[in-house]
Structures are given as C-alpha cells and as structure tokens.
Tab-separated table of C-alpha atoms in Angstrom:
chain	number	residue	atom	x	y	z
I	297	UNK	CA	0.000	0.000	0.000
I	298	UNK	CA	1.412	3.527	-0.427
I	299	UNK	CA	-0.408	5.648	1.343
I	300	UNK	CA	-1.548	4.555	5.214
I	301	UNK	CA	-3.701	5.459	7.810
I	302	UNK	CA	-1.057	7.371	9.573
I	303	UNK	CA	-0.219	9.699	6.168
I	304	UNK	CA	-3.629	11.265	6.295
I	305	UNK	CA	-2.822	12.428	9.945
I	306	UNK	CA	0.348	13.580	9.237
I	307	UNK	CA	-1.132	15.041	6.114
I	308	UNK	CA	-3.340	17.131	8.455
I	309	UNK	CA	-0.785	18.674	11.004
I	310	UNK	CA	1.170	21.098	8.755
I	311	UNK	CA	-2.732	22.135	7.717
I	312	UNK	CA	-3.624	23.419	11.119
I	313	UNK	CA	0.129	25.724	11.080
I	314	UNK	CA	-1.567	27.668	7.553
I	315	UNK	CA	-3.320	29.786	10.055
I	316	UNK	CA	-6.292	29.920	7.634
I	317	UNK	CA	-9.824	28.727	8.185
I	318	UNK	CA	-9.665	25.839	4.883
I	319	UNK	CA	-6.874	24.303	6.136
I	320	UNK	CA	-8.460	23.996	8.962
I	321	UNK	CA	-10.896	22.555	7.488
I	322	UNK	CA	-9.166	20.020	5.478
I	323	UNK	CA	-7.245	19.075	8.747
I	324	UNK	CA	-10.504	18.235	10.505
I	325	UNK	CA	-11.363	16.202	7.127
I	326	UNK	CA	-8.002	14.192	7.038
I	327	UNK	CA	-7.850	13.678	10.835
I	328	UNK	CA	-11.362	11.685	10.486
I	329	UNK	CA	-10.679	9.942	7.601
I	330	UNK	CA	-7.561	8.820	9.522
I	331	UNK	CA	-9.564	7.556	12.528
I	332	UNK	CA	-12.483	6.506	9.410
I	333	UNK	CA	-9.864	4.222	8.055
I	334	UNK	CA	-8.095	3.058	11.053
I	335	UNK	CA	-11.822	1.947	12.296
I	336	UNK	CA	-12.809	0.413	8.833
I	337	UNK	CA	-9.927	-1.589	8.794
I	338	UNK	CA	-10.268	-2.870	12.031
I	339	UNK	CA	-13.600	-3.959	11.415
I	340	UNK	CA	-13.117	-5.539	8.100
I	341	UNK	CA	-9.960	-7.794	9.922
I	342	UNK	CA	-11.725	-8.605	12.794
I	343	UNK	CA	-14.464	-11.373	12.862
I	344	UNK	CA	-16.051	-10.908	15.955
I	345	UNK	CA	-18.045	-7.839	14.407
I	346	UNK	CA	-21.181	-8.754	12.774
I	347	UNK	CA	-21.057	-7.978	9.469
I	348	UNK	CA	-24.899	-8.545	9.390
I	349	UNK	CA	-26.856	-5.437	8.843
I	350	UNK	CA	-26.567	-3.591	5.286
I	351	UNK	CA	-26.355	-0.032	5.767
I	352	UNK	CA	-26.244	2.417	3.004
I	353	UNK	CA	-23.133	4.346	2.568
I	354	UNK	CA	-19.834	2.535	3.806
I	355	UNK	CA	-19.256	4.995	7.025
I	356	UNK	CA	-22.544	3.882	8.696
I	357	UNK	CA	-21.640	0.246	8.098
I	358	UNK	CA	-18.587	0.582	10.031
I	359	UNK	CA	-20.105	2.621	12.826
I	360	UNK	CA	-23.373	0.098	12.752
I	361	UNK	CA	-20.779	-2.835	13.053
I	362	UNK	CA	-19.239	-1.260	16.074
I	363	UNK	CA	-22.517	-0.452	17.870
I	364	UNK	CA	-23.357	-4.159	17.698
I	365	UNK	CA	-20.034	-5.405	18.757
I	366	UNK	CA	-22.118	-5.707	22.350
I	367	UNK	CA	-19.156	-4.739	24.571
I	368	UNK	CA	-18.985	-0.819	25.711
I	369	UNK	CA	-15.661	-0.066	23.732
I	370	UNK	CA	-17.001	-1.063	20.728
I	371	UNK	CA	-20.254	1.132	21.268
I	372	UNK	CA	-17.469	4.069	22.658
I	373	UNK	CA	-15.858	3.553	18.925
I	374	UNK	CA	-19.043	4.146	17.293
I	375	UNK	CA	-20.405	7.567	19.611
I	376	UNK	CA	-16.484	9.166	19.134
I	377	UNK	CA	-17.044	8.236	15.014
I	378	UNK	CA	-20.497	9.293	14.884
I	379	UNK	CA	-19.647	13.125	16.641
I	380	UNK	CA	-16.030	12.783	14.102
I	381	UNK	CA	-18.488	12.569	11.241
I	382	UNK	CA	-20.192	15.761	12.268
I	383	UNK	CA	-17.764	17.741	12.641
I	384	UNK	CA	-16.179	16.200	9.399
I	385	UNK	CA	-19.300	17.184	7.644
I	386	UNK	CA	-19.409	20.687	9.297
I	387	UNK	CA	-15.740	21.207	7.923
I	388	UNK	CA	-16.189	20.205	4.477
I	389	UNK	CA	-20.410	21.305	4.101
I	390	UNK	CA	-21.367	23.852	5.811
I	391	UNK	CA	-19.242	26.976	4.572
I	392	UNK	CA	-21.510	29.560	6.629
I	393	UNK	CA	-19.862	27.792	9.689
I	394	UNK	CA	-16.809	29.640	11.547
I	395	UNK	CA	-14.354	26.742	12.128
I	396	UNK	CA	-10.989	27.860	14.399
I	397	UNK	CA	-8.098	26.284	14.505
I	398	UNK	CA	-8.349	24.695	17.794
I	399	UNK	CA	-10.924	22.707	16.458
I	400	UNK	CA	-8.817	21.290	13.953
I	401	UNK	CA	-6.025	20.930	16.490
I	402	UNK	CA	-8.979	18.957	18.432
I	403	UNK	CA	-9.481	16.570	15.889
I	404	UNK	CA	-5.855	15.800	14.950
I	405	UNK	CA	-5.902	14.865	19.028
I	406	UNK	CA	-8.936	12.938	18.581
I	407	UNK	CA	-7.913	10.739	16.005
C-alpha cells in the first residue's frame, strides 16, 4: 500500500500551522478519515463484528458494526465516530460555519 492510515494524519498537522480557516478545514477532514480508516480496517480484519446489517453508505456500516459489537468499547468507537463525522461534515459542508483552529487541532488529538 502507499499511502496509510497514519499519512492522512500527518497530512493534516502542517494544515492546522496555515493559520487559515480551509486548512483547517481540510485538517478536521483528514484527521477523520484517519480515525475513518483506522476503524474500517479494524472492522473488516476482525471477525467478531457482525457484518450482518446492510447499511447504506460505507461509514454507517462501520459505525453500525461497532454499535453491535455488544461490549462498551465497541459502542465508545461508534459515539467518538459518529460526533467525528459531524464535525467532518461541518468542515467540508457547511461553509456559513466559523471553524478555528483549535478545532482542527482537536481533531488531529482525537484521532
């Protein structure tokens, strides 16, 4: 593989030092899909995660396969992806929104 999980944080860091709001906001973006992909691979290698509910669009899968992993960490994976997500969505939709850098220097910590 040439690019890994750990290039799309590392991707994001010298983002948040641009001191502008859309690097920022690409930050937030590659910080999630950093802790997106981590968590999808995890998922996809790990049997004990019932693969048995067909969600539409791949992110809910993986968060849907967390929730009903039935032990609280895998439910904790799922509520920290589902409020990622957000603010993912927030960064890269909703260009009305105000987004500062420690928010993006949040989500490089969260992922």
């Amino acid at each position: 593989m040439s690019v890994t999980v750990k290039d799309f944080l590392d991707s994001a860091r010298p983002l948040v030092e641009s001191d502008v709001e859309i690097g920022y906001r690409n930050a937030i973006s590659r910080a999630y899909y950093s802790a997106f992909l981590w968590a999808r691979s995890y998922v996809e290698s790990c049997n004990t995660i019932p693969h048995d509910v067909i969600i539409k669009g791949s992110h809910d899968e993986v968060i849907t396969r967390y929730l009903h992993h039935g032990d609280t960490s895998g439910k904790s994976i799922a509520y920290q992806l589902t409020a990622f997500k957000r603010r993912r969505c927030i960064a890269d939709y909703d260009l009305d929104s105000s987004i500062a850098k420690r928010e993006a220097v949040s989500a490089i910590a969260d992922a």
